[in-house]
Tab-separated table of C-alpha atoms in Angstrom:
chain	number	residue	atom	x	y	z
F	1	MET	CA	151.984	-65.222	152.820
F	2	ALA	CA	148.220	-65.564	152.476
F	3	GLN	CA	146.133	-63.981	155.234
F	4	GLU	CA	142.654	-65.202	156.074
F	5	VAL	CA	139.761	-62.741	155.944
F	6	LYS	CA	137.218	-63.672	158.595
F	7	VAL	CA	133.678	-62.564	159.408
F	8	PRO	CA	133.994	-59.983	162.197
F	9	THR	CA	131.874	-59.765	165.328
F	10	LEU	CA	128.510	-58.479	164.126
F	11	GLY	CA	126.895	-57.310	167.339
F	12	GLU	CA	125.020	-58.623	170.323
F	13	SER	CA	123.073	-61.832	169.587
F	14	VAL	CA	123.994	-61.742	165.875
F	15	THR	CA	125.859	-64.927	164.947
F	16	GLU	CA	125.598	-65.107	161.168
F	17	ALA	CA	125.215	-63.033	158.029
F	18	THR	CA	124.810	-63.376	154.278
F	19	ILE	CA	127.394	-62.392	151.662
F	20	GLY	CA	125.682	-59.416	150.029
F	21	GLU	CA	128.319	-58.507	147.452
F	22	TRP	CA	132.031	-58.733	146.773
F	23	LEU	CA	133.627	-55.296	146.570
F	24	LYS	CA	136.931	-56.756	145.363
F	25	GLN	CA	137.598	-59.611	142.955
F	26	PRO	CA	140.461	-62.152	142.881
F	27	GLY	CA	143.542	-60.450	141.491
F	28	ASP	CA	142.521	-56.990	142.745
F	29	ALA	CA	144.994	-55.028	144.836
F	30	VAL	CA	143.707	-54.104	148.289
F	31	ALA	CA	144.980	-51.764	150.948
F	32	GLN	CA	144.983	-52.622	154.636
F	33	ASP	CA	141.522	-52.059	156.141
F	34	GLU	CA	140.017	-51.526	152.670
F	35	PRO	CA	136.521	-53.123	152.434
F	36	ILE	CA	136.500	-56.213	150.244
F	37	ALA	CA	133.010	-57.583	150.969
F	38	SER	CA	129.625	-56.469	152.231
F	39	LEU	CA	127.667	-58.675	154.626
F	40	GLU	CA	123.913	-58.482	155.128
F	41	THR	CA	122.761	-59.031	158.699
F	42	ASP	CA	119.263	-58.919	160.118
F	43	LYS	CA	119.488	-55.144	160.535
F	44	VAL	CA	122.385	-53.577	158.651
F	45	ALA	CA	125.013	-54.143	155.994
F	46	VAL	CA	128.506	-54.652	157.415
F	47	GLU	CA	131.685	-54.228	155.394
F	48	VAL	CA	134.576	-56.646	155.891
F	49	PRO	CA	138.027	-55.020	155.648
F	50	SER	CA	141.231	-56.603	154.469
F	51	PRO	CA	143.580	-57.387	157.394
F	52	VAL	CA	146.668	-56.585	155.295
F	53	ALA	CA	147.718	-54.792	152.136
F	54	GLY	CA	148.213	-57.130	149.216
F	55	VAL	CA	146.309	-58.891	146.455
F	56	LEU	CA	142.983	-60.672	146.904
F	57	GLN	CA	143.765	-64.298	146.159
F	58	GLU	CA	140.377	-66.015	146.270
F	59	HIS	CA	136.805	-65.961	147.532
F	60	SER	CA	136.014	-68.841	149.859
F	61	VAL	CA	132.246	-68.286	149.650
F	62	ALA	CA	129.810	-66.932	147.074
F	63	VAL	CA	127.286	-64.110	147.088
F	64	GLY	CA	124.161	-65.298	148.898
F	65	ASP	CA	125.975	-67.793	151.137
F	66	THR	CA	125.287	-67.683	154.874
F	67	VAL	CA	128.414	-67.380	157.016
F	68	GLU	CA	128.977	-67.450	160.760
F	69	VAL	CA	131.069	-65.078	162.842
F	70	GLY	CA	134.720	-66.090	162.560
F	71	ALA	CA	134.295	-67.982	159.277
F	72	VAL	CA	136.969	-67.541	156.587
F	73	ILE	CA	135.502	-65.865	153.512
F	74	ALA	CA	138.616	-64.943	151.499
F	75	LEU	CA	142.402	-65.063	151.289
F	76	VAL	CA	144.677	-62.067	150.736
F	77	GLU	CA	148.288	-62.489	149.656
F	78	ALA	CA	150.237	-59.987	151.742
F	79	GLY	CA	152.633	-57.747	149.881
F	80	ALA	CA	153.343	-54.277	148.622
F	81	ALA	CA	149.962	-53.722	147.032
F	82	PRO	CA	149.406	-50.377	145.316
F	83	ALA	CA	147.081	-48.831	147.867
F	84	ALA	CA	146.444	-45.948	145.514
F	85	LYS	CA	144.527	-48.142	143.089
F	86	GLY	CA	141.240	-46.847	144.408
F	87	ASP	CA	142.461	-43.278	144.075
F	88	GLU	CA	143.584	-43.897	140.511
F	89	ALA	CA	140.209	-45.393	139.713
F	90	GLY	CA	138.527	-42.359	141.223
F	91	LYS	CA	140.684	-40.018	139.144
F	92	ALA	CA	139.945	-42.023	136.045
F	93	SER	CA	136.236	-41.811	136.834
F	94	GLU	CA	136.489	-38.042	137.288
F	95	ALA	CA	138.335	-37.715	134.016
F	96	LYS	CA	135.655	-39.807	132.374
F	97	ASP	CA	132.926	-37.558	133.797
F	98	ASP	CA	134.762	-34.427	132.610
F	99	SER	CA	135.102	-35.933	129.162
F	100	LYS	CA	131.395	-36.729	129.114
F	101	ALA	CA	130.464	-33.216	130.196
F	102	LYS	CA	132.550	-31.667	127.418
F	103	GLY	CA	131.192	-33.935	124.683
F	104	ALA	CA	127.638	-34.553	125.813
F	105	GLY	CA	126.239	-33.781	122.394
F	106	ASP	CA	128.549	-36.223	120.634
F	107	ALA	CA	127.909	-38.840	123.297
F	108	GLN	CA	124.156	-38.529	122.867
F	109	ALA	CA	124.395	-39.033	119.125
F	110	LYS	CA	126.761	-41.937	119.549
F	111	GLU	CA	124.632	-43.646	122.200
F	112	SER	CA	121.419	-43.329	120.214
F	113	ALA	CA	123.166	-44.923	117.237
F	114	SER	CA	124.671	-47.854	119.109
F	115	ALA	CA	122.617	-48.453	122.234
F	116	PRO	CA	123.053	-51.898	123.823
F	117	SER	CA	120.260	-54.126	125.075
F	118	SER	CA	119.412	-54.059	128.783
F	119	SER	CA	121.143	-57.373	129.340
F	120	ALA	CA	124.259	-55.994	127.727
F	121	THR	CA	124.038	-52.731	129.645
F	122	LEU	CA	125.581	-54.427	132.669
F	123	SER	CA	129.033	-55.676	131.794
F	124	SER	CA	130.593	-58.530	133.700
F	125	ASP	CA	132.677	-56.004	135.658
F	126	ALA	CA	129.585	-53.973	136.531
F	127	ASN	CA	127.803	-57.098	137.702
F	128	GLN	CA	130.668	-57.764	140.076
F	129	THR	CA	130.555	-54.316	141.699
F	130	LEU	CA	126.818	-53.600	141.857
F	131	SER	CA	124.706	-54.891	144.712
F	132	PRO	CA	121.718	-57.086	143.782
F	133	ALA	CA	119.255	-54.292	144.580
F	134	VAL	CA	121.136	-51.785	142.435
F	135	ARG	CA	121.518	-54.310	139.638
F	136	ARG	CA	117.761	-54.980	139.602
F	137	ALA	CA	116.982	-51.262	139.560
F	138	VAL	CA	119.397	-50.654	136.670
F	139	LEU	CA	117.830	-53.431	134.602
F	140	GLU	CA	114.298	-52.388	135.481
F	141	HIS	CA	114.830	-48.833	134.271
F	142	GLY	CA	117.137	-49.714	131.372
F	143	LEU	CA	120.038	-47.557	132.534
F	144	ASP	CA	123.764	-47.721	131.942
F	145	PRO	CA	125.409	-47.788	135.413
F	146	SER	CA	128.638	-46.296	134.080
F	147	THR	CA	126.782	-43.042	133.345
F	148	ILE	CA	125.423	-42.629	136.886
F	149	SER	CA	127.396	-40.899	139.622
F	150	GLY	CA	127.433	-42.920	142.838
F	151	THR	CA	126.830	-41.284	146.221
F	152	GLY	CA	127.518	-44.366	148.341
F	153	LYS	CA	130.692	-45.141	150.195
F	154	ASP	CA	133.776	-44.925	147.949
F	155	GLY	CA	131.561	-43.652	145.134
F	156	ARG	CA	129.526	-46.864	144.797
F	157	LEU	CA	126.043	-46.741	143.310
F	158	THR	CA	123.034	-46.926	145.599
F	159	LYS	CA	119.488	-47.772	144.656
F	160	GLU	CA	118.557	-44.136	145.236
F	161	ASP	CA	121.166	-43.060	142.674
F	162	VAL	CA	119.549	-45.302	140.062
F	163	LEU	CA	116.019	-44.135	140.896
F	164	GLU	CA	117.112	-40.503	140.686
F	165	ALA	CA	118.717	-41.137	137.293
F	166	ALA	CA	115.526	-42.824	136.110
F	167	LYS	CA	113.528	-39.826	137.308
F	168	ASN	CA	115.808	-37.434	135.441
F	169	LYS	CA	115.518	-39.600	132.355
F	170	LYS	CA	111.726	-39.351	132.386
F	171	SER	CA	111.850	-35.583	132.839
F	172	GLY	CA	114.227	-35.151	129.902
F	173	GLY	CA	117.551	-35.140	131.766
F	174	THR	CA	121.084	-35.224	130.380
F	175	VAL	CA	122.650	-38.057	128.440
F	176	GLU	CA	124.251	-39.362	131.612
F	177	ASP	CA	120.781	-39.810	133.138
F	178	ALA	CA	119.129	-41.163	130.004
F	179	ALA	CA	118.962	-44.853	129.093
F	180	PRO	CA	119.561	-46.113	125.575
F	181	GLN	CA	116.251	-46.436	123.789
F	182	GLN	CA	117.063	-49.923	122.577
F	183	ALA	CA	117.722	-51.007	126.159
F	184	LYS	CA	114.313	-49.724	127.174
F	185	THR	CA	112.648	-51.615	124.336
F	186	ALA	CA	114.469	-54.837	125.112
F	187	ASP	CA	113.723	-54.567	128.825
F	188	THR	CA	109.983	-53.973	128.480
F	189	GLY	CA	109.629	-56.501	125.690
F	190	THR	CA	107.338	-54.185	123.722
F	191	SER	CA	108.811	-55.262	120.390
F	192	GLY	CA	108.022	-58.935	120.849
F	193	GLY	CA	105.034	-58.614	123.156
F	194	GLU	CA	106.542	-61.122	125.591
F	195	ARG	CA	105.951	-60.964	129.329
F	196	ARG	CA	108.665	-61.717	131.840
F	197	GLU	CA	109.009	-62.709	135.458
F	198	GLU	CA	112.002	-62.555	137.741
F	199	ARG	CA	112.562	-64.432	140.971
F	200	VAL	CA	114.943	-62.755	143.387
F	201	LYS	CA	115.808	-64.149	146.799
F	202	MET	CA	114.844	-61.854	149.647
F	203	THR	CA	117.755	-60.216	151.422
F	204	ARG	CA	118.386	-61.179	155.017
F	205	MET	CA	117.268	-57.730	156.131
F	206	ARG	CA	113.994	-57.958	154.175
F	207	GLN	CA	113.336	-61.433	155.602
F	208	THR	CA	113.884	-60.095	159.122
F	209	ILE	CA	111.623	-57.103	158.505
F	210	ALA	CA	108.907	-59.456	157.247
F	211	LYS	CA	109.218	-61.755	160.262
F	212	ARG	CA	109.211	-58.916	162.793
F	213	LEU	CA	106.190	-57.180	161.275
F	214	LYS	CA	104.232	-60.417	161.069
F	215	SER	CA	105.239	-61.213	164.641
F	216	ALA	CA	103.908	-57.825	165.739
F	217	GLN	CA	100.559	-58.606	164.121
F	218	ASP	CA	100.409	-62.099	165.610
F	219	ASN	CA	101.511	-61.285	169.152
F	220	ALA	CA	100.177	-57.778	169.852
F	221	ALA	CA	96.606	-56.503	170.040
F	222	LEU	CA	97.122	-53.658	167.563
F	223	LEU	CA	94.851	-50.662	167.419
F	224	THR	CA	95.291	-47.164	165.983
F	225	THR	CA	93.859	-43.848	167.135
F	226	PHE	CA	93.908	-40.734	164.950
F	227	ASN	CA	93.910	-36.990	165.377
F	228	ASP	CA	94.898	-33.982	163.328
F	229	CYS	CA	96.941	-30.973	164.293
F	230	ASP	CA	97.296	-27.430	163.051
F	231	MET	CA	100.921	-26.956	162.018
F	232	SER	CA	100.691	-23.140	161.864
F	233	ALA	CA	102.622	-22.483	165.088
F	234	VAL	CA	105.468	-24.878	164.239
F	235	ILE	CA	105.738	-23.544	160.693
F	236	GLU	CA	105.795	-19.975	162.011
F	237	ALA	CA	108.484	-20.841	164.591
F	238	ARG	CA	110.637	-22.541	161.964
F	239	GLU	CA	110.291	-19.631	159.586
F	240	LYS	CA	111.122	-17.110	162.294
F	241	TYR	CA	114.160	-18.871	163.740
F	242	LYS	CA	115.490	-21.108	160.953
F	243	ASP	CA	118.360	-18.789	159.972
F	244	LEU	CA	119.487	-18.137	163.553
F	245	PHE	CA	119.144	-21.807	164.407
F	246	ALA	CA	121.200	-22.915	161.404
F	247	LYS	CA	123.858	-20.271	162.098
F	248	LYS	CA	124.244	-21.247	165.741
F	249	HIS	CA	123.919	-25.022	165.500
F	250	ASP	CA	124.988	-25.705	161.895
F	251	ILE	CA	121.866	-27.781	161.278
F	252	LYS	CA	118.427	-27.061	159.855
F	253	LEU	CA	115.450	-26.832	162.184
F	254	GLY	CA	113.062	-29.564	161.051
F	255	PHE	CA	109.689	-30.877	162.120
F	256	MET	CA	111.009	-34.066	163.714
F	257	GLY	CA	112.583	-32.219	166.629
F	258	PHE	CA	109.194	-30.772	167.565
F	259	PHE	CA	107.452	-34.146	167.389
F	260	ALA	CA	110.249	-35.872	169.326
F	261	LYS	CA	109.995	-33.366	172.181
F	262	ALA	CA	106.191	-33.463	172.077
F	263	SER	CA	106.336	-37.267	172.280
F	264	CYS	CA	108.582	-37.043	175.342
F	265	LEU	CA	105.895	-34.980	177.083
F	266	ALA	CA	103.243	-37.558	176.216
F	267	LEU	CA	105.362	-40.514	177.299
F	268	LYS	CA	106.116	-38.854	180.614
F	269	ASP	CA	102.389	-38.511	181.347
F	270	ILE	CA	101.444	-41.901	179.835
F	271	PRO	CA	104.316	-44.218	180.852
F	272	ALA	CA	102.565	-47.302	179.428
F	273	ALA	CA	103.249	-45.963	175.928
F	274	ASN	CA	106.964	-46.033	176.784
F	275	ALA	CA	106.898	-49.578	178.184
F	276	TYR	CA	106.720	-53.135	176.881
F	277	ILE	CA	105.490	-56.544	177.942
F	278	GLU	CA	108.003	-59.254	178.838
F	279	GLY	CA	106.412	-62.524	179.879
F	280	ASP	CA	103.887	-61.673	182.578
F	281	GLU	CA	105.631	-58.424	183.524
F	282	ILE	CA	105.512	-54.840	182.260
F	283	VAL	CA	108.888	-53.140	181.829
F	284	TYR	CA	108.705	-49.366	182.355
F	285	HIS	CA	111.474	-46.909	181.445
F	286	ASP	CA	112.411	-43.663	183.159
F	287	TYR	CA	114.124	-42.525	179.952
F	288	VAL	CA	112.981	-42.051	176.357
F	289	ASP	CA	114.952	-43.647	173.518
F	290	ILE	CA	113.126	-42.780	170.291
F	291	SER	CA	113.539	-45.042	167.276
F	292	VAL	CA	113.278	-43.012	164.079
F	293	ALA	CA	112.207	-44.882	160.952
F	294	VAL	CA	114.695	-44.116	158.161
F	295	SER	CA	114.596	-45.359	154.571
F	296	ALA	CA	117.780	-47.168	153.521
F	297	PRO	CA	118.725	-48.940	150.261
F	298	GLY	CA	118.111	-52.352	151.853
F	299	GLY	CA	114.813	-51.435	153.530
F	300	LEU	CA	113.451	-49.535	156.497
F	301	VAL	CA	115.795	-49.180	159.483
F	302	VAL	CA	115.160	-47.639	162.891
F	303	PRO	CA	118.223	-46.032	164.500
F	304	VAL	CA	117.701	-44.773	168.046
F	305	ILE	CA	117.952	-41.256	169.482
F	306	ARG	CA	119.226	-42.030	172.983
F	307	ASP	CA	117.872	-40.000	175.918
F	308	ALA	CA	115.704	-37.854	173.659
F	309	ASP	CA	113.986	-36.447	176.732
F	310	GLN	CA	117.324	-34.986	177.867
F	311	LYS	CA	118.357	-33.541	174.496
F	312	GLY	CA	117.561	-30.194	172.931
F	313	PHE	CA	116.189	-29.545	169.458
F	314	ALA	CA	119.639	-29.054	167.926
F	315	LYS	CA	121.044	-32.353	169.163
F	316	ILE	CA	117.943	-34.253	168.068
F	317	GLU	CA	118.066	-32.708	164.590
F	318	LYS	CA	121.791	-33.493	164.299
F	319	ASP	CA	121.206	-37.111	165.325
F	320	ILE	CA	118.429	-37.488	162.747
F	321	ALA	CA	120.496	-35.909	159.963
F	322	ASP	CA	123.434	-38.168	160.822
F	323	PHE	CA	121.221	-41.265	160.791
F	324	GLY	CA	119.762	-40.312	157.405
F	325	LYS	CA	123.188	-39.832	155.849
F	326	ARG	CA	124.638	-43.029	157.281
F	327	ALA	CA	121.543	-45.022	156.294
F	328	LYS	CA	122.042	-43.897	152.692
F	329	ASP	CA	125.759	-44.694	152.844
F	330	GLY	CA	125.105	-48.063	154.484
F	331	THR	CA	127.282	-47.266	157.505
F	332	LEU	CA	124.761	-47.612	160.325
F	333	THR	CA	125.890	-50.080	162.971
F	334	MET	CA	124.034	-52.661	165.027
F	335	GLN	CA	124.521	-50.470	168.091
F	336	ASP	CA	122.724	-47.591	166.346
F	337	MET	CA	119.536	-49.659	166.161
F	338	GLN	CA	119.561	-51.570	169.411
F	339	GLY	CA	117.043	-50.616	172.058
F	340	GLY	CA	114.425	-47.938	171.578
F	341	THR	CA	111.348	-47.457	173.731
F	342	PHE	CA	109.082	-45.606	171.264
F	343	THR	CA	109.078	-45.091	167.483
F	344	ILE	CA	108.263	-42.178	165.184
F	345	SER	CA	107.625	-42.954	161.508
F	346	ASN	CA	107.201	-40.109	159.021
F	347	GLY	CA	105.311	-41.308	155.970
F	348	GLY	CA	104.618	-37.711	155.030
F	349	VAL	CA	107.983	-37.392	153.309
F	350	PHE	CA	106.664	-39.873	150.729
F	351	GLY	CA	103.295	-38.111	150.404
F	352	SER	CA	101.179	-40.249	152.738
F	353	LEU	CA	97.963	-38.565	153.888
F	354	MET	CA	97.016	-41.140	156.524
F	355	SER	CA	98.215	-44.579	157.622
F	356	THR	CA	98.130	-47.095	160.454
F	357	PRO	CA	101.799	-47.567	161.434
F	358	ILE	CA	102.797	-50.888	162.961
F	359	ILE	CA	104.676	-51.104	166.243
F	360	ASN	CA	108.362	-52.024	166.401
F	361	PRO	CA	108.543	-55.025	168.794
F	362	PRO	CA	108.970	-55.207	171.706
F	363	GLN	CA	107.813	-51.562	171.867
F	364	SER	CA	104.158	-50.892	172.539
F	365	ALA	CA	103.482	-47.722	170.549
F	366	VAL	CA	104.474	-45.888	167.370
F	367	LEU	CA	103.625	-42.375	166.207
F	368	GLY	CA	102.862	-41.950	162.517
F	369	LEU	CA	103.338	-38.544	160.842
F	370	HIS	CA	101.896	-37.604	157.483
F	371	ARG	CA	101.999	-34.887	154.872
F	372	ILE	CA	100.979	-31.314	155.619
F	373	GLU	CA	98.258	-29.858	153.425
F	374	ASP	CA	96.038	-26.801	153.536
F	375	ARG	CA	92.503	-27.697	154.597
F	376	ALA	CA	89.376	-25.806	155.511
F	377	VAL	CA	88.763	-25.926	159.270
F	378	VAL	CA	86.432	-24.124	161.646
F	379	VAL	CA	88.130	-21.741	164.106
F	380	ASP	CA	86.001	-19.601	166.445
F	381	GLY	CA	82.948	-20.203	164.309
F	382	GLU	CA	84.639	-19.227	161.041
F	383	ILE	CA	85.908	-21.332	158.177
F	384	VAL	CA	89.627	-20.717	157.660
F	385	ILE	CA	92.481	-22.358	155.787
F	386	ARG	CA	95.140	-24.001	157.943
F	387	PRO	CA	98.151	-26.271	157.263
F	388	MET	CA	96.937	-29.526	158.782
F	389	MET	CA	98.543	-32.897	159.423
F	390	TYR	CA	96.895	-36.165	160.362
F	391	ILE	CA	98.768	-37.983	163.122
F	392	ALA	CA	98.253	-41.587	164.198
F	393	LEU	CA	99.232	-43.600	167.246
F	394	SER	CA	99.260	-47.375	166.861
F	395	TYR	CA	99.518	-49.213	170.172
F	396	ASP	CA	99.420	-52.607	171.827
F	397	HIS	CA	95.985	-52.753	173.437
F	398	ARG	CA	97.170	-55.486	175.816
F	399	LEU	CA	99.189	-52.852	177.654
F	400	ILE	CA	97.735	-49.478	176.665
F	401	ASP	CA	94.061	-48.686	177.179
F	402	GLY	CA	92.155	-46.617	174.655
F	403	ARG	CA	91.885	-43.691	177.060
F	404	GLU	CA	95.645	-43.641	177.540
F	405	ALA	CA	96.353	-43.836	173.805
F	406	VAL	CA	93.923	-41.043	172.981
F	407	THR	CA	95.334	-38.912	175.791
F	408	ALA	CA	98.923	-39.440	174.623
F	409	LEU	CA	98.067	-38.415	171.074
F	410	LYS	CA	96.112	-35.396	172.353
F	411	ILE	CA	99.153	-34.255	174.366
F	412	ILE	CA	101.284	-34.457	171.220
F	413	LYS	CA	98.682	-32.506	169.242
F	414	GLU	CA	98.458	-29.766	171.862
F	415	ALA	CA	102.238	-29.430	172.116
F	416	ILE	CA	102.572	-29.061	168.343
F	417	GLU	CA	99.781	-26.509	168.143
F	418	ASP	CA	101.255	-24.560	171.088
F	419	PRO	CA	105.033	-25.250	171.226
F	420	THR	CA	105.350	-23.148	174.400
F	421	ARG	CA	103.986	-26.202	176.241
F	422	MET	CA	107.274	-27.967	175.508
F	423	LEU	CA	109.195	-25.221	177.273
F	424	ILE	CA	107.095	-25.146	180.431
F	425	ASP	CA	106.473	-28.920	180.598
F	426	LEU	CA	102.707	-28.935	180.068
């Protein structure tokens, strides 16, 4: 008997989604609760599981279609489906990798002699299992997806996997990371001198990001104040206690924990930076929920560290590490990103020296972190070298005055330069 596969409840106020990709094709065996489709919502990707074990009979909608909660998207014929199909595929993939590792030299010679074009690099099966973003990245870099190990859920390829393979290829990596030379030539069009364009529909998440950022510019009076801070004390503390911290808490001691706690001090003294405007009222919070900007395959997401002001360094670092892993795997939920009273965005991990971060509506302030670099500074009348970081606070000037914004950023700077302040609440 055929069972209907319906769009599940997606979260508060979310009523529709877009079919991002089909993880299973008609005729494929599926186990109960095995994901068969990925939906793109305004904030996250949501996987749709099969309600029963059986065989996927048909797709009722196509990739790119918009579907509402409760809509039927597929039919599964219930029956004794071989639930181990995924396991067998995984074993086959492992065997394939082992075979490649043993005969890398032969494979390299063989590939260079019979490399396919970039359009042929993606077989019809590969096209069915790769997300649009991954497919674009594979074509752009002229890679063979079957030679790249996936780190996503159930071993699926992520965009980061493709970019890492492309990076290894440029630095002279193994045959598994390298693209066929003919594919590269066909993709760039160097042989014929032709120039190409590609039109790709924006994902629902990217459209939402664009709308929210533009809305922030249109509706808020944005302004940014800057400062710089000497990272010597934090670096020294991390170096001194990193081993003990990791041994006790099973997590690395990072910089974000220090900035989260320093921000809590600032928000306690400057409550307007932890508030937002709703109509003609200001909504203040007696708690601090910090949204942390995290890079995900589909775009930037901002999961929330709840009650950051009540948590210690270890719990904050564990929350951040968990968010980073789940963002890469695509398993963040709507609940993870709802709320948030203040945001921290770390562009330094990508090498940014200075930026003007944009607020995350309806919040009124965002702290921007940047890369640490040794600079010459004057200390007690002498020129010395110190590890310095520029920090920025963008804020809604309708709610936060310049004096308050500058003061909040100064509190953060002082707490980072003298972490003892965070212990004695100064």
